Amino acid sequence: MRLPSIFRLRLRSLFARRRVERELDEELLYHLERQIEEYVAAGMSVEDARHAALRAIGGVEQRKEECRDMRGLNWIDNAAQDFRYAIRQLRKNPGFACTATFVLALGISATVTIFGLVEAALIRPLPYRDQSRLVGAFASLPSNPRSSLSYLDFTDWKTLNHVFSSIDAYALNGGFTLSTGAGAEPVTGTRVSAGFFHTLGVAPALGHDFHPDEDSAATHTVIVSYAAWQKRFGGRAEVLGQAVTLNGIPRTIIGVLPREFHFAPYGAAEFWATLQRTDPCEQNRGCANLNTVARLKDGISIESASVEMQLIAQQLQKQYPDSNRYAGSATLVPLRDVVVGEVRPILLVLLAGAGVLLLMACVNVTTLLMARSEGRRREIAVRGALGATSVRLFRQFAVEGLALAGAGGTLGLVLAEWAMQILVGLIPAQRVDSMPYLRALGSNLHSVAFACSLSLLAGMLFAIIPTVRMSLSETTESLKEGSRGSAGIRWRRFGANLVVVEVALAMVLMTAAGLLGRSLYTLLHVDTGMRPDQLASVGLHWPPARYSSDEEKVALGRQIVERISPLPGVRSVAISLTPPWAPYGAPHPSTLSGSRTITSLTKCSDDR
């Protein structure tokens, strides 16, 4: 399709500027010469004819400007001219330029850093298919609305519900003992129902997923994480079909999970095995050791699904009053909220605080601009007297403000990248495992776009204030004042109000910081009802195959106490199936024979 002539002219003017300007000069020169010839033919001298022709044309440069305006691209030249002038102004005032850039960079870097955390935790998609349909399903107890389930309750939920396309579970009391040629080694891992990865929408990068009936079959299989595949098996494809011994049970590796897969509600796990309904805990309805992940059916909202699951929980409570006495309700939570946990309100508070800090930085820079504008009152007055319009002056201030904001935004983005890397380094490794989305924390398109938006808003603010301050209504007064530059009462009051706003914002930040510090101190000094000084806790696992009878398990517990007690520095030893500080609703088998884990609480002497 052939473009209209006006568009062809504009494109040609944009991409062949030198040629178009040369043709414009030749055309104006041609008209000027023809006009001179006419005046000479009328009896005028050559010099008088030239002056008369220039007067008739109205000035060569003025005609060039009119032609450029007709092409609609003169704003490019004006913008470039304004930008060069803005850079010269900043170079002439290095103290102001460096101070304003640094102050603005600090505010932008703090805001972008916190935004990076918010984006990683709350905005960035989870590595699961159709994540918006995934929910966490919990039993709701009076003291814990997100309590775990027993395996038998989970199977009833799976059978009775009509709102989930699938629901699967993962065990809380994970961890395995890996038997190697060098001996036994504790490794991270957990047990899941056979359809767990199918519900999440995750397919192994190598091998295949569990079969639908894997958790009820006699065979024992395991899927390994990508990190474990690289670390323990050298990234070899021959790992499929290889046997590993976990908790004394040989298991066959059938798959390797994708590199980007993580499941924050459990944390880092190297081995993923299947639940076995023949295990003692899985046969006990009072052994609540599972959390569940469910995928809602199309067209089913989380509210309607919650109503049905509450009815199912009430039905099970009536059917099993002993074990489900307090579990008469259910809670459904979007998986995003389960992943983020208690971090969401903290991040939002931090983002609000960073926003206030950025606003303070803008107020400081605006104050500097107002002080600097006093020295430019005569300059702006002269430009206004020569014909500069309010729009033209605003455009000049806008370019200067955007140049300043661009420099501050660029430096702020660099500082934000450093700050985010420092934050990741300060977070303990075990906390990063529970918040794996922070591993990829850093600058990306979202953070760059956010920084550009902040810089643009700051630049427009820096343009508006001086423009209003240097309104053309003060032109005559400014010309009379010369270079004295005394501020009017109105602007002195405005500057004082900016100081009041800044002090108020600072007080808000200080108060919020004080309250957060007080809350942290209170959390660190909660009375636990016991003296934790010199108290050590050690979790112990044993292979069920070697301790199959109740007598062997009881003897093992006694042997643990007898062997730890004589160790140097140990004052007393006790064993517990659940640590005293375990959350309510955590798995708590009723007998030693029903557990694979013992917690040893050891009281050490004062010098240990």
Coordinates of C-alpha atoms in Angstrom, one line a residue:
M1 CA 0.0 0.0 0.0
R2 CA 1.4 3.4 -1.0
L3 CA 1.8 5.8 2.0
P4 CA 0.2 9.3 1.8
S5 CA 2.6 12.0 0.7
I6 CA 2.7 13.7 4.2
F7 CA 3.9 10.5 5.8
R8 CA 6.5 9.9 3.1
L9 CA 7.8 13.4 3.6
R10 CA 8.0 12.9 7.4
L11 CA 9.8 9.6 7.1
R12 CA 12.2 11.1 4.5
S13 CA 12.9 14.0 6.9
L14 CA 13.5 11.7 9.8
F15 CA 15.9 9.2 8.1
A16 CA 17.5 11.6 5.5
R17 CA 17.8 14.8 7.4
R18 CA 21.1 16.1 5.8
R19 CA 19.7 15.6 2.3
V20 CA 16.4 17.2 3.2
E21 CA 18.1 20.2 4.8
R22 CA 20.4 20.6 1.8
E23 CA 17.4 20.6 -0.6
L24 CA 15.7 23.1 1.7
D25 CA 18.7 25.4 1.5
E26 CA 18.9 25.1 -2.3
E27 CA 15.2 25.9 -2.7
L28 CA 15.2 29.0 -0.4
L29 CA 18.4 30.2 -2.2
Y30 CA 16.7 29.8 -5.5
H31 CA 13.7 31.8 -4.5
L32 CA 15.9 34.5 -2.9
E33 CA 18.0 34.8 -6.2
R34 CA 14.8 35.0 -8.3
Q35 CA 13.5 37.8 -6.0
I36 CA 16.8 39.7 -6.2
E37 CA 16.7 39.5 -10.0
E38 CA 13.2 40.9 -10.1
Y39 CA 14.3 43.9 -7.9
V40 CA 17.4 44.5 -10.0
A41 CA 15.3 44.4 -13.2
A42 CA 13.1 47.1 -11.6
G43 CA 16.1 49.4 -11.3
M44 CA 17.4 48.7 -7.8
S45 CA 21.1 48.1 -7.0
V46 CA 22.3 44.6 -6.2
E47 CA 22.8 45.4 -2.5
D48 CA 19.4 47.1 -2.1
A49 CA 17.7 44.3 -4.0
R50 CA 19.3 41.7 -1.7
H51 CA 18.0 43.6 1.4
A52 CA 14.6 44.0 -0.1
A53 CA 14.4 40.3 -1.1
L54 CA 15.3 39.2 2.5
R55 CA 12.7 41.5 3.9
A56 CA 10.1 40.1 1.4
I57 CA 10.9 36.5 2.3
G58 CA 10.9 37.3 6.0
G59 CA 14.3 35.9 6.9
V60 CA 15.8 32.6 5.7
E61 CA 16.1 31.0 9.1
Q62 CA 12.5 31.9 9.9
R63 CA 11.3 30.3 6.7
K64 CA 13.4 27.2 7.5
E65 CA 11.7 26.9 10.9
E66 CA 8.3 27.2 9.2
C67 CA 9.2 24.4 6.8
R68 CA 10.4 22.2 9.6
D69 CA 7.2 22.8 11.5
M70 CA 5.1 21.9 8.5
R71 CA 7.0 18.5 8.4
G72 CA 6.0 17.9 12.0
L73 CA 9.5 16.9 13.1
N74 CA 10.8 20.1 14.5
W75 CA 10.2 18.9 18.0
I76 CA 13.1 16.4 17.6
D77 CA 15.5 19.3 17.0
N78 CA 14.1 21.3 19.8
A79 CA 14.3 18.3 22.2
A80 CA 17.9 17.7 21.2
Q81 CA 18.7 21.3 21.7
D82 CA 16.9 21.4 25.1
F83 CA 18.8 18.2 26.2
R84 CA 22.2 19.8 25.3
Y85 CA 21.3 22.9 27.1
A86 CA 20.2 20.9 30.2
I87 CA 23.5 19.0 30.2
R88 CA 25.4 22.3 30.1
Q89 CA 23.3 23.7 33.0
L90 CA 24.1 20.6 35.1
R91 CA 27.8 20.7 34.2
K92 CA 27.9 24.4 35.3
N93 CA 26.5 23.4 38.7
P94 CA 28.2 20.1 39.6
G95 CA 27.5 20.4 43.3
F96 CA 23.7 20.7 42.7
A97 CA 23.8 18.0 40.0
C98 CA 25.7 15.4 42.1
T99 CA 23.7 16.1 45.3
A100 CA 20.3 15.9 43.5
T101 CA 21.3 12.8 41.6
F102 CA 22.6 11.0 44.7
V103 CA 19.6 11.9 46.8
L104 CA 17.2 10.7 44.1
A105 CA 19.3 7.6 43.5
L106 CA 19.0 6.6 47.1
G107 CA 15.2 6.9 47.1
I108 CA 14.8 5.0 43.8
S109 CA 17.3 2.3 44.8
A110 CA 15.5 1.6 48.1
T111 CA 12.1 1.5 46.3
V112 CA 13.3 -0.7 43.5
T113 CA 15.0 -3.1 45.9
I114 CA 11.8 -3.6 47.9
F115 CA 9.8 -3.8 44.7
G116 CA 12.2 -6.6 43.5
L117 CA 11.3 -8.6 46.6
V118 CA 7.6 -7.9 46.1
E119 CA 7.8 -8.9 42.4
A120 CA 9.6 -12.1 43.2
A121 CA 7.2 -13.1 46.0
L122 CA 3.9 -11.8 44.9
I123 CA 3.9 -11.0 41.2
R124 CA 6.3 -13.5 39.4
P125 CA 4.4 -16.6 38.3
L126 CA 4.9 -19.8 40.2
P127 CA 6.6 -22.6 38.2
Y128 CA 3.3 -24.6 37.9
R129 CA 0.7 -24.9 35.2
D130 CA -2.3 -22.6 35.6
Q131 CA -1.3 -21.5 39.0
S132 CA -4.5 -19.6 39.7
R133 CA -6.4 -22.8 40.0
L134 CA -4.1 -24.3 42.7
V135 CA -5.1 -24.1 46.4
G136 CA -3.9 -25.4 49.6
A137 CA -6.5 -27.4 51.6
F138 CA -6.2 -27.6 55.3
A139 CA -8.2 -28.8 58.3
S140 CA -9.4 -25.9 60.4
L141 CA -8.9 -26.2 64.1
P142 CA -9.9 -23.6 66.7
S143 CA -6.3 -22.7 67.4
N144 CA -4.9 -23.3 63.9
P145 CA -7.0 -22.6 60.8
R146 CA -4.3 -24.3 58.6
S147 CA -3.8 -27.6 60.3
S148 CA -2.5 -30.8 58.7
L149 CA -4.5 -33.9 57.8
S150 CA -4.1 -37.6 58.4
Y151 CA -3.7 -39.9 55.4
L152 CA -7.2 -41.4 56.0
D153 CA -8.8 -38.0 56.1
F154 CA -7.0 -37.1 52.9
T155 CA -8.3 -40.1 51.1
D156 CA -11.8 -39.3 52.3
W157 CA -11.5 -35.7 51.1
K158 CA -10.2 -37.1 47.7
T159 CA -13.2 -39.4 47.4
L160 CA -16.0 -37.2 48.6
N161 CA -15.3 -33.9 47.0
H162 CA -16.8 -32.7 43.7
V163 CA -14.9 -29.4 43.4
F164 CA -11.4 -30.5 42.7
S165 CA -10.1 -32.0 39.5
S166 CA -7.3 -33.5 41.6
I167 CA -6.1 -33.3 45.2
D168 CA -2.8 -34.7 46.5
A169 CA -0.7 -34.6 49.6
Y170 CA 2.9 -34.2 50.9
A171 CA 4.3 -35.3 54.2
L172 CA 5.5 -32.8 56.7
N173 CA 7.9 -35.1 58.6
G174 CA 10.3 -35.6 55.7
G175 CA 13.9 -36.5 55.5
F176 CA 15.6 -39.8 54.7
T177 CA 18.7 -41.7 55.6
L178 CA 20.7 -42.4 52.4
S179 CA 22.8 -45.6 52.6
T180 CA 26.1 -45.1 50.7
G181 CA 29.4 -47.0 50.4
A182 CA 30.8 -44.6 53.0
G183 CA 28.0 -45.2 55.4
A184 CA 24.6 -43.5 56.2
E185 CA 24.0 -39.9 55.4
P186 CA 20.9 -37.8 56.2
V187 CA 19.3 -36.2 53.1
T188 CA 16.4 -33.9 52.5
G189 CA 13.3 -35.2 51.0
T190 CA 9.6 -36.1 51.6
R191 CA 6.9 -38.4 50.6
V192 CA 4.0 -37.4 48.3
S193 CA 0.9 -39.0 46.9
A194 CA 1.3 -40.5 43.4
G195 CA -0.5 -37.6 41.6
F196 CA 1.3 -34.8 43.4
F197 CA 3.4 -33.5 40.4
H198 CA 0.4 -34.0 38.1
T199 CA -1.7 -31.7 40.2
L200 CA 1.0 -29.1 40.2
G201 CA 1.3 -29.4 36.4
V202 CA 5.0 -30.3 36.6
A203 CA 6.5 -33.0 34.3
P204 CA 10.0 -34.5 35.0
A205 CA 12.7 -33.2 32.8
L206 CA 14.1 -36.8 32.6
G207 CA 12.2 -40.0 33.0
H208 CA 8.5 -40.2 34.0
D209 CA 6.2 -39.3 36.8
F210 CA 4.7 -41.7 39.4
H211 CA 2.1 -44.0 38.2
P212 CA -1.5 -43.3 39.5
D213 CA -1.4 -46.3 41.9
E214 CA 2.2 -45.9 42.9
D215 CA 1.4 -45.1 46.6
S216 CA -0.5 -48.4 46.9
A217 CA 1.8 -50.6 44.9
A218 CA 4.4 -52.9 46.4
T219 CA 7.2 -51.3 44.4
H220 CA 9.2 -48.5 45.8
T221 CA 10.2 -45.6 43.5
V222 CA 11.7 -42.2 43.9
I223 CA 12.1 -39.0 41.9
V224 CA 15.2 -36.8 42.5
S225 CA 15.6 -33.0 42.2
Y226 CA 17.7 -31.5 39.5
A227 CA 20.3 -30.4 42.1
A228 CA 20.6 -33.9 43.5
W229 CA 20.9 -35.3 40.0
Q230 CA 23.9 -33.0 39.3
K231 CA 25.5 -33.3 42.8
R232 CA 25.1 -37.0 43.5
F233 CA 24.7 -38.6 40.1
G234 CA 26.9 -36.4 37.9
G235 CA 24.0 -35.4 35.7
R236 CA 24.1 -38.8 33.9
A237 CA 21.1 -40.0 32.0
E238 CA 21.9 -43.5 33.2
V239 CA 20.5 -42.5 36.6
L240 CA 17.1 -43.8 35.5
G241 CA 16.6 -47.3 36.9
Q242 CA 19.4 -46.9 39.4
A243 CA 18.6 -48.0 42.9
V244 CA 19.1 -45.9 46.1
T245 CA 18.5 -47.0 49.6
L246 CA 16.4 -44.6 51.7
N247 CA 15.6 -45.5 55.3
G248 CA 16.8 -49.0 54.6
I249 CA 14.4 -49.5 51.7
P250 CA 15.8 -49.9 48.1
R251 CA 14.0 -47.5 45.8
T252 CA 14.3 -47.1 42.0
I253 CA 14.9 -43.7 40.5
I254 CA 12.3 -43.1 37.8
G255 CA 12.6 -39.4 37.1
V256 CA 14.5 -36.1 37.5
L257 CA 12.6 -32.8 38.2
P258 CA 13.1 -29.7 36.1
R259 CA 15.9 -27.2 37.1
E260 CA 13.4 -24.4 37.9
F261 CA 11.1 -26.6 40.0
H262 CA 10.7 -25.6 43.7
F263 CA 8.0 -26.2 46.3
A264 CA 8.4 -23.6 48.9
P265 CA 5.7 -24.9 51.4
Y266 CA 8.1 -27.8 52.1
G267 CA 11.5 -26.3 51.2
A268 CA 14.4 -27.9 49.5
A269 CA 14.1 -31.7 48.9
E270 CA 16.5 -33.9 47.1
F271 CA 14.4 -37.1 47.0
W272 CA 10.6 -37.4 46.4
A273 CA 9.2 -40.8 47.4
T274 CA 5.6 -42.0 47.5
L275 CA 3.4 -42.3 50.5
Q276 CA 2.7 -45.9 51.5
R277 CA -0.8 -46.5 53.0
T278 CA 0.7 -49.5 54.9
D279 CA 2.9 -47.3 57.1
P280 CA 1.7 -47.1 60.7
C281 CA 1.1 -43.3 60.6
E282 CA -0.9 -43.6 57.4
Q283 CA -3.2 -46.2 59.1
N284 CA -3.9 -43.9 62.1
R285 CA -6.6 -41.2 61.6
G286 CA -5.1 -39.3 64.5
C287 CA -1.7 -39.0 62.9
A288 CA -2.0 -35.7 61.1
N289 CA 1.2 -35.5 59.1
L290 CA 0.0 -34.3 55.6
N291 CA -0.7 -31.1 53.9
T292 CA -2.6 -31.1 50.6
V293 CA -2.5 -29.2 47.3
A294 CA -5.6 -29.3 45.1
R295 CA -6.6 -28.0 41.6
L296 CA -10.0 -26.5 41.3
K297 CA -12.3 -27.6 38.5
D298 CA -13.1 -25.1 35.8
G299 CA -15.9 -22.8 36.8
I300 CA -15.5 -23.6 40.6
S301 CA -14.6 -20.6 42.8
I302 CA -12.5 -21.0 45.9
E303 CA -15.5 -19.8 48.0
S304 CA -17.9 -22.5 46.7
A305 CA -15.2 -25.1 47.1
S306 CA -14.7 -24.0 50.7
V307 CA -18.4 -24.5 51.4
E308 CA -18.3 -28.1 50.2
M309 CA -15.0 -29.0 52.0
Q310 CA -16.5 -27.6 55.2
L311 CA -19.5 -29.9 54.8
I312 CA -17.1 -32.9 54.2
A313 CA -15.1 -32.0 57.3
Q314 CA -18.3 -31.8 59.4
Q315 CA -19.4 -35.2 58.0
L316 CA -16.1 -36.8 59.0
Q317 CA -16.2 -35.2 62.4
K318 CA -19.6 -36.9 63.1
Q319 CA -18.3 -40.2 61.6
Y320 CA -15.1 -40.2 63.6
P321 CA -15.7 -38.2 66.8
D322 CA -12.6 -39.4 68.6
S323 CA -9.9 -38.5 66.1
N324 CA -11.7 -35.6 64.4
R325 CA -13.2 -34.0 67.5
Y326 CA -11.8 -30.5 66.7
A327 CA -11.4 -30.9 62.9
G328 CA -15.0 -29.9 62.0
S329 CA -14.1 -27.4 59.3
A330 CA -11.7 -26.8 56.4
T331 CA -9.8 -23.9 55.0
L332 CA -8.9 -23.3 51.3
V333 CA -6.1 -20.9 50.6
P334 CA -4.6 -19.9 47.1
L335 CA -1.3 -21.7 46.7
R336 CA 0.4 -18.3 46.2
D337 CA -0.6 -17.4 49.8
V338 CA 0.7 -20.7 51.0
V339 CA 4.0 -20.2 49.3
V340 CA 4.4 -16.6 50.5
G341 CA 3.1 -17.3 54.0
E342 CA 3.6 -14.4 56.5
V343 CA 5.9 -12.6 54.1
R344 CA 3.2 -10.7 52.2
P345 CA 2.2 -8.1 54.9
I346 CA 5.9 -7.5 55.7
L347 CA 6.8 -6.9 52.1
L348 CA 3.8 -4.5 51.6
V349 CA 4.9 -2.5 54.7
L350 CA 8.4 -2.3 53.5
L351 CA 7.3 -1.2 50.1
A352 CA 5.2 1.5 51.7
G353 CA 8.1 2.7 53.7
A354 CA 10.4 2.7 50.7
G355 CA 7.7 4.8 48.9
V356 CA 7.7 7.3 51.7
L357 CA 11.5 7.4 51.5
L358 CA 11.4 8.1 47.8
L359 CA 8.8 10.8 48.4
M360 CA 11.2 12.4 50.9
A361 CA 14.0 12.3 48.3
C362 CA 11.7 14.0 45.7
V363 CA 10.9 16.7 48.3
N364 CA 14.6 17.3 48.9
V365 CA 15.4 17.5 45.2
T366 CA 12.4 19.8 44.7
T367 CA 13.7 22.1 47.4
L368 CA 17.1 22.2 45.7
L369 CA 15.4 23.0 42.4
M370 CA 13.4 25.9 43.9
A371 CA 16.6 27.3 45.4
R372 CA 18.4 27.0 42.1
S373 CA 15.5 28.5 40.2
E374 CA 16.0 31.8 42.1
G375 CA 19.3 32.3 40.1
R376 CA 17.5 31.7 36.8
R377 CA 14.6 34.1 37.3
R378 CA 16.1 36.8 35.1
E379 CA 17.1 34.2 32.4
I380 CA 13.6 32.9 32.2
A381 CA 12.1 36.4 32.2
V382 CA 14.3 37.4 29.3
R383 CA 13.3 34.3 27.4
G384 CA 9.7 35.0 28.1
A385 CA 10.1 38.6 26.9
L386 CA 11.6 37.4 23.7
G387 CA 8.5 35.3 22.9
A388 CA 9.0 32.0 24.7
T389 CA 5.6 30.6 25.6
S390 CA 4.6 28.7 28.8
V391 CA 4.6 25.5 26.8
R392 CA 8.1 26.1 25.5
L393 CA 9.4 26.9 29.0
F394 CA 7.7 23.8 30.4
R395 CA 9.3 21.7 27.8
Q396 CA 12.7 23.1 28.7
F397 CA 12.2 22.4 32.4
A398 CA 10.8 18.9 31.5
V399 CA 13.9 18.0 29.6
E400 CA 16.1 19.3 32.5
G401 CA 14.0 17.4 35.0
L402 CA 14.0 14.2 33.0
A403 CA 17.8 14.4 32.5
L404 CA 18.3 14.8 36.3
A405 CA 15.8 12.0 37.0
G406 CA 17.3 9.7 34.3
A407 CA 20.7 10.1 35.9
G408 CA 19.3 9.4 39.4
G409 CA 17.2 6.4 38.1
T410 CA 20.3 4.8 36.3
L411 CA 22.4 5.1 39.4
G412 CA 19.5 4.0 41.6
L413 CA 19.1 0.9 39.5
V414 CA 22.7 0.0 39.9
L415 CA 22.5 0.5 43.6
A416 CA 19.3 -1.6 43.8
E417 CA 21.0 -4.5 42.0
W418 CA 23.8 -4.4 44.6
A419 CA 21.4 -4.1 47.4
M420 CA 19.3 -7.1 46.2
Q421 CA 22.4 -9.3 46.0
I422 CA 23.5 -8.2 49.5
L423 CA 20.0 -9.1 50.8
V424 CA 20.1 -12.5 49.3
G425 CA 23.5 -13.1 50.8
L426 CA 22.2 -12.0 54.3
I427 CA 19.3 -14.5 54.2
P428 CA 20.3 -17.8 55.9
A429 CA 20.4 -20.8 53.5
Q430 CA 17.6 -22.6 55.3
R431 CA 15.3 -19.6 54.9
V432 CA 16.1 -19.4 51.2
D433 CA 15.0 -23.0 50.9
S434 CA 11.6 -22.0 52.3
M435 CA 11.6 -18.9 50.0
P436 CA 13.2 -20.2 46.8
Y437 CA 11.7 -17.4 44.7
L438 CA 14.4 -15.2 46.2
R439 CA 17.2 -17.1 44.5
A440 CA 16.4 -15.3 41.2
L441 CA 16.2 -11.9 42.9
G442 CA 17.8 -9.3 40.8
S443 CA 17.2 -6.7 38.1
N444 CA 14.8 -7.8 35.3
L445 CA 12.4 -6.2 32.9
H446 CA 9.8 -5.5 35.7
S447 CA 12.3 -3.8 38.0
V448 CA 13.8 -1.7 35.1
A449 CA 10.3 -0.7 34.0
F450 CA 9.4 0.2 37.6
A451 CA 12.6 2.3 37.9
C452 CA 11.9 4.1 34.6
S453 CA 8.3 4.8 35.8
L454 CA 9.6 6.3 39.0
S455 CA 12.2 8.4 37.1
L456 CA 9.5 9.6 34.7
L457 CA 7.2 10.7 37.5
A458 CA 10.1 12.4 39.3
G459 CA 11.1 14.2 36.2
M460 CA 7.6 15.5 35.6
L461 CA 7.5 16.7 39.2
F462 CA 10.8 18.5 38.7
A463 CA 9.4 20.1 35.6
I464 CA 6.1 21.3 37.1
I465 CA 7.5 23.0 40.2
P466 CA 10.0 25.4 38.4
T467 CA 7.5 26.1 35.7
V468 CA 4.9 27.2 38.2
R469 CA 7.6 29.0 40.1
M470 CA 8.7 30.9 37.0
S471 CA 5.3 31.7 35.6
L472 CA 5.3 34.3 32.9
S473 CA 3.2 36.6 35.1
E474 CA 6.4 37.5 37.0
T475 CA 8.3 38.4 33.8
T476 CA 8.1 42.2 34.3
E477 CA 8.9 42.0 38.0
S478 CA 11.9 39.7 37.3
L479 CA 13.3 42.0 34.7
K480 CA 13.1 44.9 37.1
E481 CA 14.7 42.9 39.9
G482 CA 17.7 42.1 37.7
S483 CA 19.8 39.4 39.3
R484 CA 18.7 39.9 42.9
G485 CA 16.4 36.9 42.7
S486 CA 14.5 37.5 46.0
A487 CA 11.7 35.0 46.6
G488 CA 8.1 36.1 47.1
I489 CA 6.2 35.5 50.2
R490 CA 4.0 32.9 48.5
W491 CA 7.0 30.8 47.5
R492 CA 8.7 31.2 50.9
R493 CA 5.6 29.7 52.4
F494 CA 5.6 26.9 49.9
G495 CA 9.2 26.1 50.7
A496 CA 8.3 26.1 54.4
N497 CA 5.4 23.7 53.7
L498 CA 7.8 21.3 51.9
V499 CA 10.0 21.2 55.0
V500 CA 6.9 20.5 57.1
V501 CA 5.9 17.6 54.7
E502 CA 9.4 16.2 54.9
V503 CA 9.5 16.3 58.7
A504 CA 6.1 14.6 58.8
L505 CA 7.2 11.9 56.5
A506 CA 10.4 11.4 58.5
M507 CA 8.3 11.0 61.7
V508 CA 6.1 8.4 60.0
L509 CA 9.2 6.4 59.0
M510 CA 10.8 6.7 62.4
T511 CA 7.5 5.7 64.2
A512 CA 7.1 2.7 61.9
A513 CA 10.7 1.6 62.3
G514 CA 10.3 1.9 66.1
L515 CA 7.2 -0.2 66.1
L516 CA 8.7 -2.8 63.9
G517 CA 11.8 -2.9 66.2
R518 CA 9.7 -3.2 69.3
S519 CA 7.7 -6.1 67.7
L520 CA 10.9 -7.9 66.7
Y521 CA 12.3 -7.5 70.3
T522 CA 9.0 -8.9 71.7
L523 CA 9.2 -11.9 69.3
L524 CA 12.8 -12.6 70.3
H525 CA 11.9 -12.5 74.0
V526 CA 8.7 -14.6 74.1
D527 CA 8.4 -16.7 77.2
T528 CA 8.4 -20.3 76.0
G529 CA 7.7 -21.7 79.4
M530 CA 11.1 -23.3 79.6
R531 CA 14.8 -22.4 79.7
P532 CA 16.4 -22.9 76.3
D533 CA 19.9 -22.0 77.5
Q534 CA 22.4 -24.8 76.8
L535 CA 19.6 -26.9 75.3
A536 CA 20.4 -28.8 72.1
S537 CA 17.9 -30.6 69.9
V538 CA 18.9 -33.5 67.5
G539 CA 16.5 -35.3 65.2
L540 CA 17.2 -39.0 64.7
H541 CA 16.0 -41.3 62.0
W542 CA 16.2 -45.1 61.7
P543 CA 15.4 -47.6 58.9
P544 CA 12.1 -49.3 59.7
A545 CA 13.4 -52.6 58.2
R546 CA 15.9 -52.9 61.0
Y547 CA 13.5 -52.0 63.8
S548 CA 10.3 -53.6 62.8
S549 CA 8.9 -54.7 66.2
D550 CA 7.8 -52.4 69.0
E551 CA 10.3 -53.9 71.4
E552 CA 13.2 -53.1 69.1
K553 CA 12.0 -49.5 68.7
V554 CA 11.7 -49.0 72.5
A555 CA 15.1 -50.5 73.0
L556 CA 16.5 -48.1 70.4
G557 CA 15.1 -45.1 72.3
R558 CA 16.7 -46.4 75.6
Q559 CA 20.0 -47.0 73.8
I560 CA 20.0 -43.4 72.4
V561 CA 19.7 -42.0 76.0
E562 CA 22.4 -44.4 77.3
R563 CA 24.9 -43.4 74.6
I564 CA 24.3 -39.7 74.7
S565 CA 24.3 -39.3 78.5
P566 CA 28.1 -40.2 79.1
L567 CA 29.2 -37.7 76.4
P568 CA 31.4 -34.8 77.9
G569 CA 29.5 -31.8 78.7
V570 CA 26.1 -33.5 78.8
R571 CA 24.1 -33.0 82.0
S572 CA 20.8 -34.7 81.1
V573 CA 19.0 -36.3 78.1
A574 CA 15.4 -36.8 77.2
I575 CA 13.6 -38.1 74.1
S576 CA 10.4 -36.8 72.6
L577 CA 8.4 -37.8 69.5
T578 CA 7.5 -34.1 68.9
P579 CA 9.7 -31.1 70.0
P580 CA 8.0 -28.9 72.7
W581 CA 8.0 -25.9 70.3
A582 CA 6.4 -27.8 67.4
P583 CA 3.3 -26.0 66.0
Y584 CA -0.2 -27.2 67.0
G585 CA -1.4 -29.7 64.5
A586 CA 2.0 -31.1 63.6
P587 CA 2.3 -34.9 63.5
H588 CA 2.3 -36.4 66.9
P589 CA 2.1 -40.2 66.9
S590 CA 0.8 -41.6 70.2
T591 CA 3.5 -44.3 70.7
L592 CA 7.1 -44.7 69.9
S593 CA 6.4 -47.7 67.7
G594 CA 4.4 -45.5 65.4
S595 CA 7.2 -43.1 64.6
R596 CA 10.3 -43.0 62.5
T597 CA 11.7 -39.9 64.2
I598 CA 13.0 -39.2 67.7
T599 CA 14.0 -35.8 69.0
S600 CA 16.7 -35.9 71.5
L601 CA 16.7 -32.9 73.9
T602 CA 20.2 -32.6 75.5
K603 CA 21.0 -30.3 78.4
C604 CA 24.6 -29.3 78.1
S605 CA 26.9 -27.9 80.8
D606 CA 27.5 -24.2 81.1
D607 CA 30.8 -24.3 79.2
R608 CA 29.3 -26.2 76.2

